């Protein structure tokens, strides 16, 4: 999967000039047990929704497309792309939406998403609103009235709100989104990040003695910020294969001993010096930061710093 191919899929979908529209409500406590139903709109509003989705997709095509990496912190000019099959719970909902043969919505469980599909066939685009307030809400204060021939009747059920604001899109087997947290929280797709973190930690610590490795591995897999750090290390190793040569017990212990201000504990494993994992909240990130070389020295002020990100100077 290439990001450029995924971008072209959306461009081609817009060329088809879609006019058909299907609308869906996703109800349940989470995507795992979600039920999908459909609803219709009056013609004038349907035309507006088609325009809204087209405009949103066109805006996406003008951004930079990146293959999903759990370590990315995207800007407003970037779009993350993932193969839909890698997000199984979302893929199941999307499959139901695309099947189309669904009952009309009649209320029930809380609404967790709204979806609007435009176009037909392989080029059909589905836009989802998955987060934030206003998808559907129950008016708990006051009474909402709607006029019917001069008689105002109260509404005591869920009120569905439409906004031209979308969090994720699908088309031709791809999922498109603009924030990393969306795919990990709303779409429950942290498994890829966990596996990447586990594999990367195993690779980079192959030549490093660590006291408390099992606890470190568990923390890295379960902590989102530590998963992101491991994804950064994986990308660093891919772009600079020589980087891995620095990740040995001898070199890291020498660094830690030469810079006690970084407060990274050392103990022994089998009678030999080893890095020690401290699982306390204020220290649990020390070893991942060390593996990522999250340090800087200022030649101007002769000071050492911790740095979450940096760009290497080419000489």
C-alpha positions as protocol buffer text, in pm:
chain_id: "A"
residue {
  index: 1
  type: UNK
  ca { x: 0 y: 0 z: 0 }
}
residue {
  index: 2
  type: UNK
  ca { x: 134 y: 340 z: -97 }
}
residue {
  index: 3
  type: UNK
  ca { x: -6 y: 667 z: 26 }
}
residue {
  index: 4
  type: UNK
  ca { x: -5 y: 809 z: -327 }
}
residue {
  index: 5
  type: UNK
  ca { x: -216 y: 522 z: -458 }
}
residue {
  index: 6
  type: UNK
  ca { x: -464 y: 583 z: -176 }
}
residue {
  index: 7
  type: UNK
  ca { x: -479 y: 951 z: -269 }
}
residue {
  index: 8
  type: UNK
  ca { x: -545 y: 867 z: -633 }
}
residue {
  index: 9
  type: UNK
  ca { x: -838 y: 647 z: -527 }
}
residue {
  index: 10
  type: UNK
  ca { x: -1010 y: 954 z: -383 }
}
residue {
  index: 11
  type: UNK
  ca { x: -924 y: 1167 z: -685 }
}
residue {
  index: 12
  type: UNK
  ca { x: -1079 y: 906 z: -916 }
}
residue {
  index: 13
  type: UNK
  ca { x: -1389 y: 886 z: -697 }
}
residue {
  index: 14
  type: UNK
  ca { x: -1448 y: 1259 z: -738 }
}
residue {
  index: 15
  type: UNK
  ca { x: -1410 y: 1235 z: -1117 }
}
residue {
  index: 16
  type: UNK
  ca { x: -1721 y: 1014 z: -1118 }
}
residue {
  index: 17
  type: UNK
  ca { x: -1919 y: 1319 z: -994 }
}
residue {
  index: 18
  type: UNK
  ca { x: -2127 y: 1123 z: -741 }
}
residue {
  index: 19
  type: UNK
  ca { x: -2486 y: 1236 z: -686 }
}
residue {
  index: 20
  type: UNK
  ca { x: -2643 y: 939 z: -505 }
}
residue {
  index: 21
  type: UNK
  ca { x: -2652 y: 945 z: -125 }
}
residue {
  index: 22
  type: UNK
  ca { x: -2712 y: 689 z: 147 }
}
residue {
  index: 23
  type: UNK
  ca { x: -2726 y: 781 z: 517 }
}
residue {
  index: 24
  type: UNK
  ca { x: -2660 y: 557 z: 816 }
}
residue {
  index: 25
  type: UNK
  ca { x: -2666 y: 559 z: 1195 }
}
residue {
  index: 26
  type: UNK
  ca { x: -2434 y: 339 z: 1400 }
}
residue {
  index: 27
  type: UNK
  ca { x: -2576 y: 254 z: 1743 }
}
residue {
  index: 28
  type: UNK
  ca { x: -2427 y: 69 z: 2038 }
}
residue {
  index: 29
  type: UNK
  ca { x: -2176 y: 106 z: 2318 }
}
residue {
  index: 30
  type: UNK
  ca { x: -1875 y: 47 z: 2089 }
}
residue {
  index: 31
  type: UNK
  ca { x: -1795 y: -58 z: 1734 }
}
residue {
  index: 32
  type: UNK
  ca { x: -1761 y: -419 z: 1846 }
}
residue {
  index: 33
  type: UNK
  ca { x: -2135 y: -455 z: 1909 }
}
residue {
  index: 34
  type: UNK
  ca { x: -2260 y: -180 z: 1679 }
}
residue {
  index: 35
  type: UNK
  ca { x: -2582 y: -206 z: 1482 }
}
residue {
  index: 36
  type: UNK
  ca { x: -2612 y: -12 z: 1159 }
}
residue {
  index: 37
  type: UNK
  ca { x: -2940 y: 122 z: 1023 }
}
residue {
  index: 38
  type: UNK
  ca { x: -3026 y: 367 z: 747 }
}
residue {
  index: 39
  type: UNK
  ca { x: -3235 y: 680 z: 709 }
}
residue {
  index: 40
  type: UNK
  ca { x: -3339 y: 910 z: 427 }
}
residue {
  index: 41
  type: UNK
  ca { x: -3331 y: 1287 z: 389 }
}
residue {
  index: 42
  type: UNK
  ca { x: -3551 y: 1524 z: 196 }
}
residue {
  index: 43
  type: UNK
  ca { x: -3410 y: 1603 z: -150 }
}
residue {
  index: 44
  type: UNK
  ca { x: -3281 y: 1952 z: -72 }
}
residue {
  index: 45
  type: UNK
  ca { x: -3090 y: 1840 z: 237 }
}
residue {
  index: 46
  type: UNK
  ca { x: -2960 y: 1530 z: 59 }
}
residue {
  index: 47
  type: UNK
  ca { x: -2808 y: 1752 z: -209 }
}
residue {
  index: 48
  type: UNK
  ca { x: -2639 y: 1959 z: 61 }
}
residue {
  index: 49
  type: UNK
  ca { x: -2491 y: 1650 z: 226 }
}
residue {
  index: 50
  type: UNK
  ca { x: -2353 y: 1525 z: -108 }
}
residue {
  index: 51
  type: UNK
  ca { x: -2189 y: 1864 z: -159 }
}
residue {
  index: 52
  type: UNK
  ca { x: -2050 y: 1858 z: 196 }
}
residue {
  index: 53
  type: UNK
  ca { x: -1892 y: 1515 z: 152 }
}
residue {
  index: 54
  type: UNK
  ca { x: -1752 y: 1601 z: -192 }
}
residue {
  index: 55
  type: UNK
  ca { x: -1605 y: 1923 z: -59 }
}
residue {
  index: 56
  type: UNK
  ca { x: -1446 y: 1739 z: 236 }
}
residue {
  index: 57
  type: UNK
  ca { x: -1297 y: 1470 z: 10 }
}
residue {
  index: 58
  type: UNK
  ca { x: -1166 y: 1730 z: -234 }
}
residue {
  index: 59
  type: UNK
  ca { x: -999 y: 1903 z: 61 }
}
residue {
  index: 60
  type: UNK
  ca { x: -833 y: 1575 z: 159 }
}
residue {
  index: 61
  type: UNK
  ca { x: -687 y: 1524 z: -188 }
}
residue {
  index: 62
  type: UNK
  ca { x: -496 y: 1852 z: -156 }
}
residue {
  index: 63
  type: UNK
  ca { x: -317 y: 1735 z: 160 }
}
residue {
  index: 64
  type: UNK
  ca { x: -6 y: 1525 z: 208 }
}
residue {
  index: 65
  type: UNK
  ca { x: -89 y: 1153 z: 238 }
}
residue {
  index: 66
  type: UNK
  ca { x: 107 y: 937 z: 484 }
}
residue {
  index: 67
  type: UNK
  ca { x: 83 y: 566 z: 555 }
}
residue {
  index: 68
  type: UNK
  ca { x: -40 y: 527 z: 915 }
}
residue {
  index: 69
  type: UNK
  ca { x: 235 y: 518 z: 1174 }
}
residue {
  index: 70
  type: UNK
  ca { x: 133 y: 531 z: 1542 }
}
residue {
  index: 71
  type: UNK
  ca { x: 425 y: 762 z: 1621 }
}
residue {
  index: 72
  type: UNK
  ca { x: 312 y: 1041 z: 1389 }
}
residue {
  index: 73
  type: UNK
  ca { x: 177 y: 1368 z: 1517 }
}
residue {
  index: 74
  type: UNK
  ca { x: 1 y: 1500 z: 1209 }
}
residue {
  index: 75
  type: UNK
  ca { x: -52 y: 1859 z: 1106 }
}
residue {
  index: 76
  type: UNK
  ca { x: -366 y: 2000 z: 946 }
}
residue {
  index: 77
  type: UNK
  ca { x: -204 y: 1957 z: 603 }
}
residue {
  index: 78
  type: UNK
  ca { x: -162 y: 1580 z: 636 }
}
residue {
  index: 79
  type: UNK
  ca { x: -385 y: 1273 z: 601 }
}
residue {
  index: 80
  type: UNK
  ca { x: -311 y: 930 z: 745 }
}
residue {
  index: 81
  type: UNK
  ca { x: -406 y: 624 z: 541 }
}
residue {
  index: 82
  type: UNK
  ca { x: -450 y: 267 z: 660 }
}
residue {
  index: 83
  type: UNK
  ca { x: -566 y: -46 z: 480 }
}
residue {
  index: 84
  type: UNK
  ca { x: -920 y: -93 z: 607 }
}
residue {
  index: 85
  type: UNK
  ca { x: -864 y: -459 z: 689 }
}
residue {
  index: 86
  type: UNK
  ca { x: -607 y: -348 z: 949 }
}
residue {
  index: 87
  type: UNK
  ca { x: -890 y: -181 z: 1144 }
}
residue {
  index: 88
  type: UNK
  ca { x: -1123 y: -483 z: 1178 }
}
residue {
  index: 89
  type: UNK
  ca { x: -1397 y: -331 z: 1394 }
}
residue {
  index: 90
  type: UNK
  ca { x: -1426 y: -29 z: 1166 }
}
residue {
  index: 91
  type: UNK
  ca { x: -1407 y: -256 z: 861 }
}
residue {
  index: 92
  type: UNK
  ca { x: -1704 y: -458 z: 987 }
}
residue {
  index: 93
  type: UNK
  ca { x: -1916 y: -144 z: 1024 }
}
residue {
  index: 94
  type: UNK
  ca { x: -1805 y: -21 z: 682 }
}
residue {
  index: 95
  type: UNK
  ca { x: -1894 y: -356 z: 524 }
}
residue {
  index: 96
  type: UNK
  ca { x: -2247 y: -328 z: 669 }
}
residue {
  index: 97
  type: UNK
  ca { x: -2279 y: 26 z: 539 }
}
residue {
  index: 98
  type: UNK
  ca { x: -2168 y: -76 z: 191 }
}
residue {
  index: 99
  type: UNK
  ca { x: -2401 y: -374 z: 185 }
}
residue {
  index: 100
  type: UNK
  ca { x: -2685 y: -125 z: 199 }
}
residue {
  index: 101
  type: UNK
  ca { x: -2967 y: -374 z: 267 }
}
residue {
  index: 102
  type: UNK
  ca { x: -3037 y: -243 z: 614 }
}
residue {
  index: 103
  type: UNK
  ca { x: -3352 y: -162 z: 813 }
}
residue {
  index: 104
  type: UNK
  ca { x: -3461 y: 195 z: 869 }
}
residue {
  index: 105
  type: UNK
  ca { x: -3349 y: 351 z: 1194 }
}
residue {
  index: 106
  type: UNK
  ca { x: -3607 y: 341 z: 1471 }
}
residue {
  index: 107
  type: UNK
  ca { x: -3402 y: 460 z: 1768 }
}
residue {
  index: 108
  type: UNK
  ca { x: -3272 y: 248 z: 2050 }
}
residue {
  index: 109
  type: UNK
  ca { x: -2908 y: 229 z: 2163 }
}
residue {
  index: 110
  type: UNK
  ca { x: -2690 y: 542 z: 2180 }
}
residue {
  index: 111
  type: UNK
  ca { x: -2557 y: 674 z: 1852 }
}
residue {
  index: 112
  type: UNK
  ca { x: -2180 y: 640 z: 1824 }
}
residue {
  index: 113
  type: UNK
  ca { x: -2143 y: 740 z: 1458 }
}
residue {
  index: 114
  type: UNK
  ca { x: -2317 y: 875 z: 1151 }
}
residue {
  index: 115
  type: UNK
  ca { x: -2217 y: 781 z: 799 }
}
residue {
  index: 116
  type: UNK
  ca { x: -2294 y: 925 z: 455 }
}
residue {
  index: 117
  type: UNK
  ca { x: -2208 y: 731 z: 140 }
}
residue {
  index: 118
  type: UNK
  ca { x: -2185 y: 901 z: -200 }
}
residue {
  index: 119
  type: UNK
  ca { x: -2138 y: 736 z: -536 }
}
residue {
  index: 120
  type: UNK
  ca { x: -2173 y: 375 z: -636 }
}
residue {
  index: 121
  type: UNK
  ca { x: -1952 y: 71 z: -688 }
}
residue {
  index: 122
  type: UNK
  ca { x: -1579 y: 57 z: -618 }
}
residue {
  index: 123
  type: UNK
  ca { x: -1547 y: 435 z: -613 }
}
residue {
  index: 124
  type: UNK
  ca { x: -1807 y: 488 z: -342 }
}
residue {
  index: 125
  type: UNK
  ca { x: -1686 y: 715 z: -62 }
}
residue {
  index: 126
  type: UNK
  ca { x: -1828 y: 689 z: 290 }
}
residue {
  index: 127
  type: UNK
  ca { x: -1776 y: 978 z: 533 }
}
residue {
  index: 128
  type: UNK
  ca { x: -1803 y: 910 z: 907 }
}
residue {
  index: 129
  type: UNK
  ca { x: -1852 y: 1135 z: 1206 }
}
residue {
  index: 130
  type: UNK
  ca { x: -1720 y: 941 z: 1503 }
}
residue {
  index: 131
  type: UNK
  ca { x: -1619 y: 1178 z: 1777 }
}
residue {
  index: 132
  type: UNK
  ca { x: -1715 y: 1488 z: 1967 }
}
residue {
  index: 133
  type: UNK
  ca { x: -2051 y: 1613 z: 2095 }
}
residue {
  index: 134
  type: UNK
  ca { x: -2357 y: 1657 z: 1880 }
}
residue {
  index: 135
  type: UNK
  ca { x: -2377 y: 1323 z: 1698 }
}
residue {
  index: 136
  type: UNK
  ca { x: -2693 y: 1253 z: 1892 }
}
residue {
  index: 137
  type: UNK
  ca { x: -2801 y: 1378 z: 2229 }
}
residue {
  index: 138
  type: UNK
  ca { x: -3091 y: 1358 z: 2466 }
}
residue {
  index: 139
  type: UNK
  ca { x: -3225 y: 1695 z: 2572 }
}
residue {
  index: 140
  type: UNK
  ca { x: -3224 y: 1658 z: 2951 }
}
residue {
  index: 141
  type: UNK
  ca { x: -3327 y: 2014 z: 3037 }
}
residue {
  index: 142
  type: UNK
  ca { x: -3634 y: 2185 z: 2906 }
}
residue {
  index: 143
  type: UNK
  ca { x: -3874 y: 2040 z: 2650 }
}
residue {
  index: 144
  type: UNK
  ca { x: -3811 y: 2039 z: 2276 }
}
residue {
  index: 145
  type: UNK
  ca { x: -4129 y: 2114 z: 2080 }
}
residue {
  index: 146
  type: UNK
  ca { x: -4201 y: 2066 z: 1712 }
}
residue {
  index: 147
  type: UNK
  ca { x: -4500 y: 2226 z: 1539 }
}
residue {
  index: 148
  type: UNK
  ca { x: -4761 y: 2012 z: 1364 }
}
residue {
  index: 149
  type: UNK
  ca { x: -5060 y: 2206 z: 1226 }
}
residue {
  index: 150
  type: UNK
  ca { x: -5049 y: 2459 z: 1508 }
}
residue {
  index: 151
  type: UNK
  ca { x: -5003 y: 2200 z: 1778 }
}
residue {
  index: 152
  type: UNK
  ca { x: -4658 y: 2178 z: 1937 }
}
residue {
  index: 153
  type: UNK
  ca { x: -4568 y: 1825 z: 2036 }
}
residue {
  index: 154
  type: UNK
  ca { x: -4279 y: 1741 z: 2273 }
}
residue {
  index: 155
  type: UNK
  ca { x: -3987 y: 1527 z: 2161 }
}
residue {
  index: 156
  type: UNK
  ca { x: -3863 y: 1297 z: 2433 }
}
residue {
  index: 157
  type: UNK
  ca { x: -3625 y: 1071 z: 2239 }
}
residue {
  index: 158
  type: UNK
  ca { x: -3280 y: 1109 z: 2087 }
}
residue {
  index: 159
  type: UNK
  ca { x: -3238 y: 1403 z: 1855 }
}
residue {
  index: 160
  type: UNK
  ca { x: -3000 y: 1337 z: 1568 }
}
residue {
  index: 161
  type: UNK
  ca { x: -2780 y: 1627 z: 1461 }
}
residue {
  index: 162
  type: UNK
  ca { x: -2612 y: 1662 z: 1124 }
}
residue {
  index: 163
  type: UNK
  ca { x: -2296 y: 1868 z: 1086 }
}
residue {
  index: 164
  type: UNK
  ca { x: -2071 y: 1897 z: 777 }
}
residue {
  index: 165
  type: UNK
  ca { x: -1780 y: 1768 z: 984 }
}
residue {
  index: 166
  type: UNK
  ca { x: -1626 y: 1427 z: 924 }
}
residue {
  index: 167
  type: UNK
  ca { x: -1358 y: 1234 z: 1111 }
}
residue {
  index: 168
  type: UNK
  ca { x: -1286 y: 940 z: 882 }
}
residue {
  index: 169
  type: UNK
  ca { x: -1348 y: 833 z: 523 }
}
residue {
  index: 170
  type: UNK
  ca { x: -1337 y: 498 z: 346 }
}
residue {
  index: 171
  type: UNK
  ca { x: -1299 y: 416 z: -21 }
}
residue {
  index: 172
  type: UNK
  ca { x: -1181 y: 111 z: -215 }
}
residue {
  index: 173
  type: UNK
  ca { x: -1047 y: -67 z: 93 }
}
residue {
  index: 174
  type: UNK
  ca { x: -868 y: 232 z: 247 }
}
residue {
  index: 175
  type: UNK
  ca { x: -943 y: 427 z: 564 }
}
residue {
  index: 176
  type: UNK
  ca { x: -850 y: 795 z: 577 }
}
residue {
  index: 177
  type: UNK
  ca { x: -823 y: 1005 z: 893 }
}
residue {
  index: 178
  type: UNK
  ca { x: -635 y: 1308 z: 1019 }
}
residue {
  index: 179
  type: UNK
  ca { x: -550 y: 1227 z: 1382 }
}
residue {
  index: 180
  type: UNK
  ca { x: -356 y: 935 z: 1530 }
}
residue {
  index: 181
  type: UNK
  ca { x: -568 y: 934 z: 1845 }
}
residue {
  index: 182
  type: UNK
  ca { x: -884 y: 873 z: 1641 }
}
residue {
  index: 183
  type: UNK
  ca { x: -772 y: 536 z: 1507 }
}
residue {
  index: 184
  type: UNK
  ca { x: -643 y: 422 z: 1846 }
}
residue {
  index: 185
  type: UNK
  ca { x: -939 y: 536 z: 2058 }
}
residue {
  index: 186
  type: UNK
  ca { x: -1257 y: 562 z: 1851 }
}
residue {
  index: 187
  type: UNK
  ca { x: -1162 y: 290 z: 1603 }
}
residue {
  index: 188
  type: UNK
  ca { x: -996 y: 68 z: 1866 }
}
residue {
  index: 189
  type: UNK
  ca { x: -698 y: -10 z: 1645 }
}
residue {
  index: 190
  type: UNK
  ca { x: -413 y: -9 z: 1895 }
}
residue {
  index: 191
  type: UNK
  ca { x: -313 y: -368 z: 1809 }
}
residue {
  index: 192
  type: UNK
  ca { x: -87 y: -259 z: 1524 }
}
residue {
  index: 193
  type: UNK
  ca { x: 88 y: -9 z: 1749 }
}
residue {
  index: 194
  type: UNK
  ca { x: 127 y: -272 z: 2023 }
}
residue {
  index: 195
  type: UNK
  ca { x: 278 y: -529 z: 1787 }
}
residue {
  index: 196
  type: UNK
  ca { x: 514 y: -272 z: 1637 }
}
residue {
  index: 197
  type: UNK
  ca { x: 621 y: -164 z: 1988 }
}
residue {
  index: 198
  type: UNK
  ca { x: 680 y: -525 z: 2098 }
}
residue {
  index: 199
  type: UNK
  ca { x: 880 y: -615 z: 1786 }
}
residue {
  index: 200
  type: UNK
  ca { x: 1087 y: -296 z: 1793 }
}
residue {
  index: 201
  type: UNK
  ca { x: 1171 y: -332 z: 2163 }
}
residue {
  index: 202
  type: UNK
  ca { x: 1281 y: -691 z: 2103 }
}
residue {
  index: 203
  type: UNK
  ca { x: 1505 y: -586 z: 1812 }
}
residue {
  index: 204
  type: UNK
  ca { x: 1670 y: -285 z: 1973 }
}
residue {
  index: 205
  type: UNK
  ca { x: 1736 y: -456 z: 2308 }
}
residue {
  index: 206
  type: UNK
  ca { x: 1888 y: -772 z: 2159 }
}
residue {
  index: 207
  type: UNK
  ca { x: 2235 y: -660 z: 2277 }
}
residue {
  index: 208
  type: UNK
  ca { x: 2125 y: -481 z: 2595 }
}
residue {
  index: 209
  type: UNK
  ca { x: 2097 y: -621 z: 2946 }
}
residue {
  index: 210
  type: UNK
  ca { x: 1789 y: -485 z: 3121 }
}
residue {
  index: 211
  type: UNK
  ca { x: 1688 y: -558 z: 3477 }
}
residue {
  index: 212
  type: UNK
  ca { x: 1307 y: -576 z: 3468 }
}
residue {
  index: 213
  type: UNK
  ca { x: 1269 y: -637 z: 3094 }
}
residue {
  index: 214
  type: UNK
  ca { x: 929 y: -808 z: 3127 }
}
residue {
  index: 215
  type: UNK
  ca { x: 791 y: -507 z: 3313 }
}
residue {
  index: 216
  type: UNK
  ca { x: 941 y: -273 z: 3052 }
}
residue {
  index: 217
  type: UNK
  ca { x: 785 y: -473 z: 2768 }
}
residue {
  index: 218
  type: UNK
  ca { x: 442 y: -462 z: 2933 }
}
residue {
  index: 219
  type: UNK
  ca { x: 469 y: -85 z: 2986 }
}
residue {
  index: 220
  type: UNK
  ca { x: 582 y: -22 z: 2630 }
}
residue {
  index: 221
  type: UNK
  ca { x: 294 y: -223 z: 2488 }
}
residue {
  index: 222
  type: UNK
  ca { x: 23 y: -67 z: 2706 }
}
residue {
  index: 223
  type: UNK
  ca { x: 136 y: 298 z: 2728 }
}
residue {
  index: 224
  type: UNK
  ca { x: 35 y: 499 z: 2415 }
}
residue {
  index: 225
  type: UNK
  ca { x: 325 y: 744 z: 2447 }
}
residue {
  index: 226
  type: UNK
  ca { x: 576 y: 461 z: 2486 }
}
residue {
  index: 227
  type: UNK
  ca { x: 424 y: 278 z: 2188 }
}
residue {
  index: 228
  type: UNK
  ca { x: 470 y: 596 z: 1988 }
}
residue {
  index: 229
  type: UNK
  ca { x: 833 y: 618 z: 2103 }
}
residue {
  index: 230
  type: UNK
  ca { x: 899 y: 264 z: 1984 }
}
residue {
  index: 231
  type: UNK
  ca { x: 740 y: 346 z: 1649 }
}
residue {
  index: 232
  type: UNK
  ca { x: 978 y: 641 z: 1624 }
}
residue {
  index: 233
  type: UNK
  ca { x: 1274 y: 412 z: 1699 }
}
residue {
  index: 234
  type: UNK
  ca { x: 1153 y: 168 z: 1432 }
}
residue {
  index: 235
  type: UNK
  ca { x: 1141 y: 448 z: 1177 }
}
residue {
  index: 236
  type: UNK
  ca { x: 1484 y: 569 z: 1289 }
}
residue {
  index: 237
  type: UNK
  ca { x: 1635 y: 223 z: 1238 }
}
residue {
  index: 238
  type: UNK
  ca { x: 1477 y: 198 z: 895 }
}
residue {
  index: 239
  type: UNK
  ca { x: 1613 y: 534 z: 779 }
}
residue {
  index: 240
  type: UNK
  ca { x: 1955 y: 491 z: 946 }
}
residue {
  index: 241
  type: UNK
  ca { x: 2055 y: 122 z: 977 }
}
residue {
  index: 242
  type: UNK
  ca { x: 2387 y: 218 z: 1141 }
}
residue {
  index: 243
  type: UNK
  ca { x: 2195 y: 363 z: 1436 }
}
residue {
  index: 244
  type: UNK
  ca { x: 2144 y: 17 z: 1580 }
}
residue {
  index: 245
  type: UNK
  ca { x: 2520 y: -28 z: 1631 }
}
residue {
  index: 246
  type: UNK
  ca { x: 2502 y: 220 z: 1916 }
}
residue {
  index: 247
  type: UNK
  ca { x: 2244 y: 16 z: 2105 }
}
residue {
  index: 248
  type: UNK
  ca { x: 2467 y: -208 z: 2315 }
}
residue {
  index: 249
  type: UNK
  ca { x: 2493 y: -249 z: 2689 }
}
residue {
  index: 250
  type: UNK
  ca { x: 2852 y: -121 z: 2689 }
}
residue {
  index: 251
  type: UNK
  ca { x: 2773 y: 202 z: 2505 }
}
residue {
  index: 252
  type: UNK
  ca { x: 2451 y: 277 z: 2689 }
}
residue {
  index: 253
  type: UNK
  ca { x: 2598 y: 209 z: 3034 }
}
residue {
  index: 254
  type: UNK
  ca { x: 2894 y: 433 z: 2947 }
}
residue {
  index: 255
  type: UNK
  ca { x: 2655 y: 710 z: 2844 }
}
residue {
  index: 256
  type: UNK
  ca { x: 2442 y: 677 z: 3157 }
}
residue {
  index: 257
  type: UNK
  ca { x: 2748 y: 681 z: 3384 }
}
residue {
  index: 258
  type: UNK
  ca { x: 2892 y: 982 z: 3202 }
}
residue {
  index: 259
  type: UNK
  ca { x: 2562 y: 1174 z: 3238 }
}
residue {
  index: 260
  type: UNK
  ca { x: 2425 y: 1111 z: 3589 }
}
residue {
  index: 261
  type: UNK
  ca { x: 2201 y: 1418 z: 3551 }
}
residue {
  index: 262
  type: UNK
  ca { x: 1969 y: 1208 z: 3332 }
}
residue {
  index: 263
  type: UNK
  ca { x: 1906 y: 989 z: 3640 }
}
residue {
  index: 264
  type: UNK
  ca { x: 1884 y: 652 z: 3463 }
}
residue {
  index: 265
  type: UNK
  ca { x: 1934 y: 369 z: 3717 }
}
residue {
  index: 266
  type: UNK
  ca { x: 2188 y: 90 z: 3676 }
}
residue {
  index: 267
  type: UNK
  ca { x: 2184 y: -249 z: 3846 }
}
residue {
  index: 268
  type: UNK
  ca { x: 2327 y: -594 z: 3776 }
}
residue {
  index: 269
  type: UNK
  ca { x: 2206 y: -901 z: 3586 }
}
residue {
  index: 270
  type: UNK
  ca { x: 2415 y: -1215 z: 3621 }
}
residue {
  index: 271
  type: UNK
  ca { x: 2690 y: -1019 z: 3791 }
}
residue {
  index: 272
  type: UNK
  ca { x: 2718 y: -771 z: 3504 }
}
residue {
  index: 273
  type: UNK
  ca { x: 2602 y: -411 z: 3480 }
}
residue {
  index: 274
  type: UNK
  ca { x: 2257 y: -361 z: 3332 }
}
residue {
  index: 275
  type: UNK
  ca { x: 2004 y: -86 z: 3280 }
}
residue {
  index: 276
  type: UNK
  ca { x: 1726 y: -105 z: 3538 }
}
residue {
  index: 277
  type: UNK
  ca { x: 1366 y: -37 z: 3447 }
}
residue {
  index: 278
  type: UNK
  ca { x: 1189 y: 183 z: 3700 }
}
residue {
  index: 279
  type: UNK
  ca { x: 814 y: 150 z: 3654 }
}
residue {
  index: 280
  type: UNK
  ca { x: 719 y: 458 z: 3856 }
}
residue {
  index: 281
  type: UNK
  ca { x: 525 y: 720 z: 3657 }
}
residue {
  index: 282
  type: UNK
  ca { x: 806 y: 976 z: 3664 }
}
residue {
  index: 283
  type: UNK
  ca { x: 1076 y: 731 z: 3550 }
}
residue {
  index: 284
  type: UNK
  ca { x: 908 y: 467 z: 3332 }
}
residue {
  index: 285
  type: UNK
  ca { x: 994 y: 653 z: 3010 }
}
residue {
  index: 286
  type: UNK
  ca { x: 1370 y: 664 z: 3078 }
}
residue {
  index: 287
  type: UNK
  ca { x: 1480 y: 354 z: 2887 }
}
residue {
  index: 288
  type: UNK
  ca { x: 1258 y: 421 z: 2579 }
}
residue {
  index: 289
  type: UNK
  ca { x: 1401 y: 775 z: 2569 }
}
residue {
  index: 290
  type: UNK
  ca { x: 1751 y: 634 z: 2593 }
}
residue {
  index: 291
  type: UNK
  ca { x: 1684 y: 392 z: 2307 }
}
residue {
  index: 292
  type: UNK
  ca { x: 1554 y: 685 z: 2100 }
}
residue {
  index: 293
  type: UNK
  ca { x: 1856 y: 903 z: 2187 }
}
residue {
  index: 294
  type: UNK
  ca { x: 1626 y: 1175 z: 2317 }
}
residue {
  index: 295
  type: UNK
  ca { x: 1910 y: 1398 z: 2434 }
}
residue {
  index: 296
  type: UNK
  ca { x: 2083 y: 1712 z: 2314 }
}
residue {
  index: 297
  type: UNK
  ca { x: 2394 y: 1905 z: 2410 }
}
residue {
  index: 298
  type: UNK
  ca { x: 2410 y: 2276 z: 2349 }
}
residue {
  index: 299
  type: UNK
  ca { x: 2750 y: 2397 z: 2232 }
}
residue {
  index: 300
  type: UNK
  ca { x: 2631 y: 2751 z: 2294 }
}
residue {
  index: 301
  type: UNK
  ca { x: 2547 y: 2712 z: 2664 }
}
residue {
  index: 302
  type: UNK
  ca { x: 2728 y: 2382 z: 2739 }
}
residue {
  index: 303
  type: UNK
  ca { x: 2403 y: 2237 z: 2876 }
}
residue {
  index: 304
  type: UNK
  ca { x: 2243 y: 1896 z: 2833 }
}
residue {
  index: 305
  type: UNK
  ca { x: 1875 y: 1860 z: 2748 }
}
residue {
  index: 306
  type: UNK
  ca { x: 1609 y: 1595 z: 2702 }
}
residue {
  index: 307
  type: UNK
  ca { x: 1443 y: 1637 z: 2363 }
}
residue {
  index: 308
  type: UNK
  ca { x: 1130 y: 1460 z: 2241 }
}
residue {
  index: 309
  type: UNK
  ca { x: 1218 y: 1515 z: 1876 }
}
residue {
  index: 310
  type: UNK
  ca { x: 1503 y: 1652 z: 1674 }
}
residue {
  index: 311
  type: UNK
  ca { x: 1635 y: 1665 z: 1320 }
}
residue {
  index: 312
  type: UNK
  ca { x: 1981 y: 1537 z: 1244 }
}
residue {
  index: 313
  type: UNK
  ca { x: 2223 y: 1787 z: 1089 }
}
residue {
  index: 314
  type: UNK
  ca { x: 2385 y: 1649 z: 774 }
}
residue {
  index: 315
  type: UNK
  ca { x: 2760 y: 1715 z: 750 }
}
